[in-house]
Tab-separated table of N, CA, C and O in Angstrom:
chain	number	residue	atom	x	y	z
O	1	UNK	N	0.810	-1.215	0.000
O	1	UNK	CA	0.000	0.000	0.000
O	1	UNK	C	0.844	1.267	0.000
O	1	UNK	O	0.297	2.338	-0.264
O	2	UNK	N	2.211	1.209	0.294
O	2	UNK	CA	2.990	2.033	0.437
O	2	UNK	C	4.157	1.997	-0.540
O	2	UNK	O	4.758	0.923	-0.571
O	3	UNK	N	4.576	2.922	-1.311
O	3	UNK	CA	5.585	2.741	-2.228
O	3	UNK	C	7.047	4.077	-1.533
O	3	UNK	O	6.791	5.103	-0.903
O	4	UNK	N	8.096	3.712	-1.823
O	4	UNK	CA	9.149	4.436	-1.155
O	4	UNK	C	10.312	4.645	-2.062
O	4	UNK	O	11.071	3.706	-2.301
O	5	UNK	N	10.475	5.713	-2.530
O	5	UNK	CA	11.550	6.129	-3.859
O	5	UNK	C	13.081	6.752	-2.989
O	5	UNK	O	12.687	7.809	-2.497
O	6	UNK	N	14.024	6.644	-2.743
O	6	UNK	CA	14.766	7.202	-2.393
O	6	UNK	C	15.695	8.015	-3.502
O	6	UNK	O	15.683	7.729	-4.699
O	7	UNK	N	16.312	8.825	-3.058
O	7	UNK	CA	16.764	9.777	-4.066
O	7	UNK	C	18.329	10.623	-2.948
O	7	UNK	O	18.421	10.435	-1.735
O	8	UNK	N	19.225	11.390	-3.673
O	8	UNK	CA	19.935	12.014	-3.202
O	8	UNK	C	21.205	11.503	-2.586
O	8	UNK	O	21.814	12.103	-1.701
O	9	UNK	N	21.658	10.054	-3.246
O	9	UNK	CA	22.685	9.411	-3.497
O	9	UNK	C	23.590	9.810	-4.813
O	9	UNK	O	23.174	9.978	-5.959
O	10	UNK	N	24.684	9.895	-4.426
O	10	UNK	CA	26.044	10.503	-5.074
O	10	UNK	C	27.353	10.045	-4.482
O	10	UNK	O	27.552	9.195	-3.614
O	11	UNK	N	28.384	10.964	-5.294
O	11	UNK	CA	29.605	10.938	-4.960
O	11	UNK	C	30.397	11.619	-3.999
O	11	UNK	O	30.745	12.703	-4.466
O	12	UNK	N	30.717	11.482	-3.143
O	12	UNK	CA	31.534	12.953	-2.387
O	12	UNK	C	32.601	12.172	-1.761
O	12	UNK	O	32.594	10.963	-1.532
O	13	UNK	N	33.621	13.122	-1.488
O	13	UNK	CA	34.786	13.169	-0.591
O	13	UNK	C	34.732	12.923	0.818
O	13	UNK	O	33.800	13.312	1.522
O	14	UNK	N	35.767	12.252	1.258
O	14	UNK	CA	35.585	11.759	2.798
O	14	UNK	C	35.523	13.193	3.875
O	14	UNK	O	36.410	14.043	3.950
O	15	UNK	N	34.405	13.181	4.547
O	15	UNK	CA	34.436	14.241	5.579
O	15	UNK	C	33.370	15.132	5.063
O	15	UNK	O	33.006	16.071	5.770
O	16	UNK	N	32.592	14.843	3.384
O	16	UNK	CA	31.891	15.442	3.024
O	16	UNK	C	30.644	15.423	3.716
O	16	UNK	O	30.735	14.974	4.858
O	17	UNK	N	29.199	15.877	3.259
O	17	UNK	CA	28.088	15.673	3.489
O	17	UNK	C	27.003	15.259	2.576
O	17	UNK	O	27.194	15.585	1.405
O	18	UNK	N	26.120	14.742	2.779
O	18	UNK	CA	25.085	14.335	1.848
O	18	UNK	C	23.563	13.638	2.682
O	18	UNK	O	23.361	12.988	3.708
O	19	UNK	N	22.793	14.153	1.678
O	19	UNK	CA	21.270	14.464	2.652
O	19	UNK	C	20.343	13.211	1.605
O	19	UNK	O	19.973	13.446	0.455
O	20	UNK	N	20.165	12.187	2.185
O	20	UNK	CA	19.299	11.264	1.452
O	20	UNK	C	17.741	11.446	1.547
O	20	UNK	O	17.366	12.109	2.514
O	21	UNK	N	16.786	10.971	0.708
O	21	UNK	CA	15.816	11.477	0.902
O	21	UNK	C	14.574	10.468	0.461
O	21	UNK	O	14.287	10.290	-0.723
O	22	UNK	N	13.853	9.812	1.587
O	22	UNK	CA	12.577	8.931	0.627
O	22	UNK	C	11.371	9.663	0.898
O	22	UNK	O	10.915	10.122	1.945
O	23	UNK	N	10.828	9.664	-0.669
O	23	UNK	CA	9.475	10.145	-0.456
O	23	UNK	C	8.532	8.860	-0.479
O	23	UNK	O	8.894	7.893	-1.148
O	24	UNK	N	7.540	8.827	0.108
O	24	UNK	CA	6.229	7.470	0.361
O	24	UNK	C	5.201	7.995	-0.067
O	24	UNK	O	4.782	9.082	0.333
O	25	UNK	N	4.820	7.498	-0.681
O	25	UNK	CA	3.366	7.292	-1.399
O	25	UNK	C	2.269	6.108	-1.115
O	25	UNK	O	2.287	5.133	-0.364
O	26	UNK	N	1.407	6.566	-1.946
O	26	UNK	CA	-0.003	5.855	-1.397
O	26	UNK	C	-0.117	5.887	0.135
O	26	UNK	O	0.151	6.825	0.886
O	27	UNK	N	-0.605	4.568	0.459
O	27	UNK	CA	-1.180	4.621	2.163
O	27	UNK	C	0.159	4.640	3.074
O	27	UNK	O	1.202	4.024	2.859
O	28	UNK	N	-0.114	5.425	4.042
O	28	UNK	CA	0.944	5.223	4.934
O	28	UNK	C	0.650	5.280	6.131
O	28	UNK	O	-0.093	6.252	6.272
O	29	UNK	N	0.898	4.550	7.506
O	29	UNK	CA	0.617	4.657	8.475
O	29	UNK	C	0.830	5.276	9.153
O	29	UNK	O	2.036	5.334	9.389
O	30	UNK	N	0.058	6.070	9.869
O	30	UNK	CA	0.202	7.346	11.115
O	30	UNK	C	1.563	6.938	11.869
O	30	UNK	O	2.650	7.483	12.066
O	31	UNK	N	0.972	5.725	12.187
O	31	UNK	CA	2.346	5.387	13.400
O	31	UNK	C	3.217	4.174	13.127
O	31	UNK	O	3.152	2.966	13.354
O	32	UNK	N	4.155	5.111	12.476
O	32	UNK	CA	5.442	3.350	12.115
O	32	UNK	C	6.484	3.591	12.214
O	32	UNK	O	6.755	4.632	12.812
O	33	UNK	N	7.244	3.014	11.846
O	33	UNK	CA	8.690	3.317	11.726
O	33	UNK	C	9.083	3.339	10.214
O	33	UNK	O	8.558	2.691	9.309
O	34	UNK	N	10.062	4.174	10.142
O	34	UNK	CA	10.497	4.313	8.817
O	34	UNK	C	11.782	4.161	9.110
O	34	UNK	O	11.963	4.561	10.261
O	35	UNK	N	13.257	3.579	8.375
O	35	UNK	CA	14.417	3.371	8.590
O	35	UNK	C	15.070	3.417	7.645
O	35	UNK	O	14.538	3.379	6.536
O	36	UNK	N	16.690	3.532	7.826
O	36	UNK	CA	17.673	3.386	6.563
O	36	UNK	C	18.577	2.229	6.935
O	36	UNK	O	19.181	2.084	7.998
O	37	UNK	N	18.567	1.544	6.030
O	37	UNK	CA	19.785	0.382	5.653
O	37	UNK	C	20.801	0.911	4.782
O	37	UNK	O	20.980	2.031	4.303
O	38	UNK	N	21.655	-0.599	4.669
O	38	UNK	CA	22.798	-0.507	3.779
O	38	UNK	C	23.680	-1.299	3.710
O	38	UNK	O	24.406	-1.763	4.589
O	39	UNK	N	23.609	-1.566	2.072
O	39	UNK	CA	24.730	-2.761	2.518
O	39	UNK	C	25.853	-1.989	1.199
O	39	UNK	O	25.761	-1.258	0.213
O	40	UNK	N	26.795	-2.666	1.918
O	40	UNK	CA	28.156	-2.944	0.864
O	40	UNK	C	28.563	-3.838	0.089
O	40	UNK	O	27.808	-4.798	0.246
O	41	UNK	N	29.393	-4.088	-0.721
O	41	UNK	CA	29.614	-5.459	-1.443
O	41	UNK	C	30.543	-5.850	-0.877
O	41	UNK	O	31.662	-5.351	-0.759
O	42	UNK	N	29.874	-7.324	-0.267
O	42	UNK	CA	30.655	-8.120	0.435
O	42	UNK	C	30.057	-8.633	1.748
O	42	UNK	O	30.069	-9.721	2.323
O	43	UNK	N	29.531	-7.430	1.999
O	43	UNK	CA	28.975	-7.304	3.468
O	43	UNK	C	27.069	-7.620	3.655
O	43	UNK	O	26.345	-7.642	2.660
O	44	UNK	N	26.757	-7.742	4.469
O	44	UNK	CA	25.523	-7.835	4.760
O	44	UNK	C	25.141	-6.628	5.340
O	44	UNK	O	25.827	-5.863	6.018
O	45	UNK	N	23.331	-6.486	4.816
O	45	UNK	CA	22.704	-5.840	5.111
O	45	UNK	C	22.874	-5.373	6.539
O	45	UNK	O	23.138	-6.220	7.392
O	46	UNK	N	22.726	-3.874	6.936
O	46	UNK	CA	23.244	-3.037	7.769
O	46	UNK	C	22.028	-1.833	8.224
O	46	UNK	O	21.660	-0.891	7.522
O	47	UNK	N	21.529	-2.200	9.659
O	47	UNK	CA	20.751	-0.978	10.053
O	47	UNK	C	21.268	0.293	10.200
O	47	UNK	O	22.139	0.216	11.067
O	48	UNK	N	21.186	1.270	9.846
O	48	UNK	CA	21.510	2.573	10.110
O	48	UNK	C	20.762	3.605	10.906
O	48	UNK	O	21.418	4.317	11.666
O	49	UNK	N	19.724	3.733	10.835
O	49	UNK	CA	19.308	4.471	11.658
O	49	UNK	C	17.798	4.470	11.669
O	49	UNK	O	17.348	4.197	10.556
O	50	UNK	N	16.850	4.700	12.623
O	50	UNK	CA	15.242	4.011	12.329
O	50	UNK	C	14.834	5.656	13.233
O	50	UNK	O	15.571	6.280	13.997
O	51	UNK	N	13.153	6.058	12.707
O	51	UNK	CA	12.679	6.329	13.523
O	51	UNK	C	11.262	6.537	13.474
O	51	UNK	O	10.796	7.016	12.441
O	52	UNK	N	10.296	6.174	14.695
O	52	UNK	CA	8.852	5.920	14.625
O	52	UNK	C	8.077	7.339	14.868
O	52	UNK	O	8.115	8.140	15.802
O	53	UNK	N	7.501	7.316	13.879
O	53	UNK	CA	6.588	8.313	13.738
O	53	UNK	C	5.714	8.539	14.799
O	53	UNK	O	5.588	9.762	14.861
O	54	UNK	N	5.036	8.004	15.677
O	54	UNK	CA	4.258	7.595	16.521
O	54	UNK	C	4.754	8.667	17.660
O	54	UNK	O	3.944	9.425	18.194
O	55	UNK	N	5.657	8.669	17.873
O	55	UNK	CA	6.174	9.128	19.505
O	55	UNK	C	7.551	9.933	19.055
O	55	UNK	O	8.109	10.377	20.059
O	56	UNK	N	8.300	10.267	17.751
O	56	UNK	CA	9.530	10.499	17.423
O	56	UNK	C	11.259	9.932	17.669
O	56	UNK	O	12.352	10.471	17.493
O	57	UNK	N	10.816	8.574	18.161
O	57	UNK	CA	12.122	7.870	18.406
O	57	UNK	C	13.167	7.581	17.576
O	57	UNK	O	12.922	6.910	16.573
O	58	UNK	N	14.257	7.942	17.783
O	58	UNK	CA	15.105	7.887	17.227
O	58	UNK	C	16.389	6.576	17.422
O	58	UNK	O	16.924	6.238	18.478
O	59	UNK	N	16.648	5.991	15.958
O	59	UNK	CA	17.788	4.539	16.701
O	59	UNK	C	18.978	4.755	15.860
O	59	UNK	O	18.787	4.692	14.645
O	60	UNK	N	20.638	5.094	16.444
O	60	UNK	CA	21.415	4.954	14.719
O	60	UNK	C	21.948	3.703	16.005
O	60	UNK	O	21.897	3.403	17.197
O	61	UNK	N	22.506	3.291	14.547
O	61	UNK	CA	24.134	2.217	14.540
O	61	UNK	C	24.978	3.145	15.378
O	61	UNK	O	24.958	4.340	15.675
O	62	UNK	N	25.544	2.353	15.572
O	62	UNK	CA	26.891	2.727	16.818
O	62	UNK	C	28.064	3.097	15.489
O	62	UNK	O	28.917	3.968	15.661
O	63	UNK	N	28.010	2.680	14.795
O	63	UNK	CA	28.741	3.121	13.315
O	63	UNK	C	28.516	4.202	13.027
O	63	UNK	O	29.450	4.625	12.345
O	64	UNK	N	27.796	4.896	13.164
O	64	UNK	CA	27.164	6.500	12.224
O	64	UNK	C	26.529	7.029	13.823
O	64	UNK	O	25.921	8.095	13.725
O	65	UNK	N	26.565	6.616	14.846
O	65	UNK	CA	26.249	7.741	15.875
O	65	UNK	C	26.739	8.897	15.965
O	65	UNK	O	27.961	8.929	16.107
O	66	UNK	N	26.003	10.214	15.919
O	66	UNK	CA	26.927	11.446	16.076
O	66	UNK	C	27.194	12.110	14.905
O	66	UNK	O	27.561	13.283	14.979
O	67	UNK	N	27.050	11.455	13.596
O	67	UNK	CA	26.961	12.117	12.283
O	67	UNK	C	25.874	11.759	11.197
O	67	UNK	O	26.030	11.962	9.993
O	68	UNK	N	24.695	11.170	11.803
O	68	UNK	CA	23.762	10.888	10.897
O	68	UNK	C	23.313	11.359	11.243
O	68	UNK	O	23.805	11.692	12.321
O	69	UNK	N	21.721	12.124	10.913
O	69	UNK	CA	20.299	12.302	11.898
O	69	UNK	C	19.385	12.261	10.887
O	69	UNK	O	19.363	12.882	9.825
O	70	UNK	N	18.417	11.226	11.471
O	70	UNK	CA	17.237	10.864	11.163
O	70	UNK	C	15.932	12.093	11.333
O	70	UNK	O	15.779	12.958	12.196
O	71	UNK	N	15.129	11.753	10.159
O	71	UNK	CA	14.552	13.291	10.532
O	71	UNK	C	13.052	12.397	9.519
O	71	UNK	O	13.257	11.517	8.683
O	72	UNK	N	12.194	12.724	9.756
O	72	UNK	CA	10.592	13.044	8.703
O	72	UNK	C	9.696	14.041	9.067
O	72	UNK	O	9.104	14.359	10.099
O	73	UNK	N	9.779	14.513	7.724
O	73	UNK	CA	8.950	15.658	7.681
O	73	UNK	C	7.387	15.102	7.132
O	73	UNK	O	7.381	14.750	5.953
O	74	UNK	N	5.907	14.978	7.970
O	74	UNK	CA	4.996	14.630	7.836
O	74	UNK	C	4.299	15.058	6.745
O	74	UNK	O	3.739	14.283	5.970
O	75	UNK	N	4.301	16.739	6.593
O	75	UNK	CA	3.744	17.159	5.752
O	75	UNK	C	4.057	16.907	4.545
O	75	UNK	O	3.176	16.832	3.689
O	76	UNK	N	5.548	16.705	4.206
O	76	UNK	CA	5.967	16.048	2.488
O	76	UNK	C	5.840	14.606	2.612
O	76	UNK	O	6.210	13.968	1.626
O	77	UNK	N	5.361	13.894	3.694
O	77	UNK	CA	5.589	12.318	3.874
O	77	UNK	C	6.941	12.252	3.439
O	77	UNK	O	7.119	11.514	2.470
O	78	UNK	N	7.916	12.812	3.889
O	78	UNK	CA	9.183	12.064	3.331
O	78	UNK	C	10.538	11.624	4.425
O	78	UNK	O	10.356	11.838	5.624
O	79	UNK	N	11.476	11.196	4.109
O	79	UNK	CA	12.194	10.352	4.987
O	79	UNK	C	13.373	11.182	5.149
O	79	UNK	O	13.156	11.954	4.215
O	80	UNK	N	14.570	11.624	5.706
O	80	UNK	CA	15.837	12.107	5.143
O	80	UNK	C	16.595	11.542	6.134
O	80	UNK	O	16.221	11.298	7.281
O	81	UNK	N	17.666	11.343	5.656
O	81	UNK	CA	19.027	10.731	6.019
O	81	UNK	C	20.088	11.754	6.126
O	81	UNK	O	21.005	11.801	5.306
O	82	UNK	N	19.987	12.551	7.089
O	82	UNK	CA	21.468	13.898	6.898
O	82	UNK	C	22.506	12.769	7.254
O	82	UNK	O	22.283	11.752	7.912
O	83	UNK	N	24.148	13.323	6.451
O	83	UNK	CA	24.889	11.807	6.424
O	83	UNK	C	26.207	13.413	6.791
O	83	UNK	O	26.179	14.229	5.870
O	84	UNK	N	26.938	13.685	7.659
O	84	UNK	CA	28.130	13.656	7.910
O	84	UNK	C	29.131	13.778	7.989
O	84	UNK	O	29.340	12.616	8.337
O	85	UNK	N	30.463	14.375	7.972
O	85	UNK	CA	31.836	13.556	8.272
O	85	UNK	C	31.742	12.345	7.168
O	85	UNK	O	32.869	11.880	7.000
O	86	UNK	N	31.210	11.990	6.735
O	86	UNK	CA	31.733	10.871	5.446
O	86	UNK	C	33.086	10.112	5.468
O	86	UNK	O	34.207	10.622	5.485
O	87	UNK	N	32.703	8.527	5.463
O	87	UNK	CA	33.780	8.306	5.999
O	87	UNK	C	33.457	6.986	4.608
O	87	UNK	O	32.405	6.431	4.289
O	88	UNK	N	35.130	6.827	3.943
O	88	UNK	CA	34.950	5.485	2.975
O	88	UNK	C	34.226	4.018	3.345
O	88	UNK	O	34.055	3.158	2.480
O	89	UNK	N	33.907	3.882	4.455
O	89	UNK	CA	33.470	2.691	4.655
O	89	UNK	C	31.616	2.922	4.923
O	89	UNK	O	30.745	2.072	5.107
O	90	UNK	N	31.532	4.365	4.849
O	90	UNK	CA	29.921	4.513	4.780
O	90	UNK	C	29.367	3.902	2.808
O	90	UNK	O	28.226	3.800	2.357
O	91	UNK	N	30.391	3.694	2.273
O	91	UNK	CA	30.026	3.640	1.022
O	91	UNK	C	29.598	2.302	0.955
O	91	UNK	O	30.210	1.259	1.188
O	92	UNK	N	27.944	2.603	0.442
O	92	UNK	CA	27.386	1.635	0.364
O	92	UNK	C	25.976	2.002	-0.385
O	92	UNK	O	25.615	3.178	-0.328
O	93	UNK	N	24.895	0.743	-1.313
O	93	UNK	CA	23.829	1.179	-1.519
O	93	UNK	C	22.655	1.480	0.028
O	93	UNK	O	22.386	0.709	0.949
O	94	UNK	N	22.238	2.743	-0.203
O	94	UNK	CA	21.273	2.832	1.016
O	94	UNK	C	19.809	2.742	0.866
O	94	UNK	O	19.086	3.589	0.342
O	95	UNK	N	19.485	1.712	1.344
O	95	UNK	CA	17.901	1.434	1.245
O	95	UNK	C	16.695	2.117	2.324
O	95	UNK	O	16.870	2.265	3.533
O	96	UNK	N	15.831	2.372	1.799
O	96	UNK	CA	14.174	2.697	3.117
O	96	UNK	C	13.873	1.959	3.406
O	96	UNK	O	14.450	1.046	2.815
O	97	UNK	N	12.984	1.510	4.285
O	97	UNK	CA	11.964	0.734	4.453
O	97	UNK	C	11.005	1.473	5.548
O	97	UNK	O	11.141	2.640	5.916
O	98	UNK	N	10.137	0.673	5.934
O	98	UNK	CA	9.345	0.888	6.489
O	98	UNK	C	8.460	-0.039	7.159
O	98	UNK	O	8.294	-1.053	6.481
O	99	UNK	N	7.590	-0.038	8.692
O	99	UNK	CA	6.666	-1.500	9.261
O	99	UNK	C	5.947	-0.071	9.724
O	99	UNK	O	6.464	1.031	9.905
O	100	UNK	N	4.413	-0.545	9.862
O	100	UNK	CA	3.721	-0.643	11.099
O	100	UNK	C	3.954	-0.871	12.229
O	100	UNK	O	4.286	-1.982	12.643
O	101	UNK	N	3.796	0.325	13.044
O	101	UNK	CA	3.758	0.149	14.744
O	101	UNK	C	5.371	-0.051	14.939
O	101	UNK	O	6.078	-0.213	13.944
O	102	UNK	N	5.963	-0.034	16.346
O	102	UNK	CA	7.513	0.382	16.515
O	102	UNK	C	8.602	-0.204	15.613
O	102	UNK	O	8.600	-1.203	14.893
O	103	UNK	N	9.692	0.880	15.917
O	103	UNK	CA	11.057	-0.007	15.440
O	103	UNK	C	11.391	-1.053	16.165
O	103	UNK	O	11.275	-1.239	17.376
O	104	UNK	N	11.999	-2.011	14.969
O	104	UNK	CA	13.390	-3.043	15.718
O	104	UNK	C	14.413	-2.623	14.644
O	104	UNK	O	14.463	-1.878	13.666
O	105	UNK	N	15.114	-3.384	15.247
O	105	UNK	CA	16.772	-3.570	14.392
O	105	UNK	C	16.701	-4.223	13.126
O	105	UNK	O	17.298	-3.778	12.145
O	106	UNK	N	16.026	-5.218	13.097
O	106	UNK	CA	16.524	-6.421	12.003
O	106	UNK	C	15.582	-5.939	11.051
O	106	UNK	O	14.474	-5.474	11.317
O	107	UNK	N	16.247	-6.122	9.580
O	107	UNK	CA	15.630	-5.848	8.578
O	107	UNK	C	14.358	-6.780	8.340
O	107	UNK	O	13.428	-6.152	7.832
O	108	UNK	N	14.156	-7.803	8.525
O	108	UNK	CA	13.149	-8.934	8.174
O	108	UNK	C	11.735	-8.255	8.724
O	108	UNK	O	10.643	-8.703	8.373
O	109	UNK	N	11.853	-7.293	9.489
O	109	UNK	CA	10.722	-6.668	10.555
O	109	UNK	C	10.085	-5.771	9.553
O	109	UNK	O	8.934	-5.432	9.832
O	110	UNK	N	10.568	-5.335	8.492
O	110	UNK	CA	10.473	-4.184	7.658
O	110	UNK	C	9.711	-4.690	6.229
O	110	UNK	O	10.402	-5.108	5.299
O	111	UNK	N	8.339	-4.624	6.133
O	111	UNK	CA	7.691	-5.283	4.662
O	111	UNK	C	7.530	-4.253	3.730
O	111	UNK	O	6.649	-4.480	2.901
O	112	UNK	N	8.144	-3.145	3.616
O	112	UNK	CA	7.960	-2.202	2.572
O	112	UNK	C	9.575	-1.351	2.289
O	112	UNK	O	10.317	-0.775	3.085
O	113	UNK	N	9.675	-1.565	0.930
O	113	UNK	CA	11.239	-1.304	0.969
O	113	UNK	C	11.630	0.004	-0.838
O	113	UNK	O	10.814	0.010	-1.759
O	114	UNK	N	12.571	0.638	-0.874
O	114	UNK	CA	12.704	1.097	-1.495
O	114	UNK	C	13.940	0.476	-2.889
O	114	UNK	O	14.484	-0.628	-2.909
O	115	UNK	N	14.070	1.417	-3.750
O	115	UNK	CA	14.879	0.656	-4.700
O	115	UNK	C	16.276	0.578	-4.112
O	115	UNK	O	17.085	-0.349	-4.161
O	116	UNK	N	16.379	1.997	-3.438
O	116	UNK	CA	17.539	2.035	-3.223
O	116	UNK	C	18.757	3.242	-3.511
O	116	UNK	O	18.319	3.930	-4.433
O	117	UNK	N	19.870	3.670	-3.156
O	117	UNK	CA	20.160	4.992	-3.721
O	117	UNK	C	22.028	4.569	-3.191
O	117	UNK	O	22.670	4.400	-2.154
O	118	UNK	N	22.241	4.564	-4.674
O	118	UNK	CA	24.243	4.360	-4.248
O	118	UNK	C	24.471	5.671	-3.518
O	118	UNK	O	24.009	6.791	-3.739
O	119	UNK	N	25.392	5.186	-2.492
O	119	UNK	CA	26.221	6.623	-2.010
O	119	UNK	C	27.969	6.115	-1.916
O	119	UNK	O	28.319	5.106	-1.304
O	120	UNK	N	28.890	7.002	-2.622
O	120	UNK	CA	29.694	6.664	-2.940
O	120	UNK	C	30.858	7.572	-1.957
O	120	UNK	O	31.005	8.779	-2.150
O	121	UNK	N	31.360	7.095	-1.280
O	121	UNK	CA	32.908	8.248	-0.109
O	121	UNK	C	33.884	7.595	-0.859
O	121	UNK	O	33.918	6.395	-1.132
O	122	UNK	N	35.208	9.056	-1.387
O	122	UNK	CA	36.260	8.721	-1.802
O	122	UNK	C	37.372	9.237	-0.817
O	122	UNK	O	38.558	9.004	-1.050
């Protein structure tokens, strides 16, 4: 019922910044969580940072604590990922998703997902 486009993946320099962005469409639930993943090649899928609409909770990785922040703006329904200090090992494709009712950690919790958006640190 929910579709999720991410956008605002690129190239930048280590220490740079970059602002990811999913917009959601069709139905969306008042109160859920919306989150960012990511994986690398090689590596497995990777939580980054979650947060539930419901109450405004906020979750990062112990990896990106302190230079990510999770943010949705209700009125555009959209998602953003402010990214940082940029560091080469953040380089990875970064995915949305989204559940009904609170966050967890593990991706499997998450039934609505986006295409996806390369972000590239040199």
């Amino acid at each position: 019922h929910v579709q999720l486009v991410e956008s605002g993946g690129g190239s930048v320099q280590a220490g740079g910044s970059l602002r990811l962005s999913c917009a959601a469409s069709g139905y969306t639930y008042k109160n859920n969580c919306m989150g960012w993943f990511r994986q690398a090649p090689g590596k497995a899928r990777e939580g980054v940072a979650a947060i539930y609409t419901g109450g405004g909770s906020k979750y990062y990785a112990d990896s990106v604590q302190g230079r990510f922040t999770i943010s949705h703006d209700e009125a555009k329904n959209t998602l953003y990922l402010q990214m940082s200090s940029l560091k080469p090992e953040d380089t990875a494709m970064y995915y949305c998703a989204s559940r009904a009712g609170p966050c967890y950690r593990g991706d499997h919790y998450y039934d609505r997902w986006g295409q996806g958006t390369q972000v590239t640190v040199s």
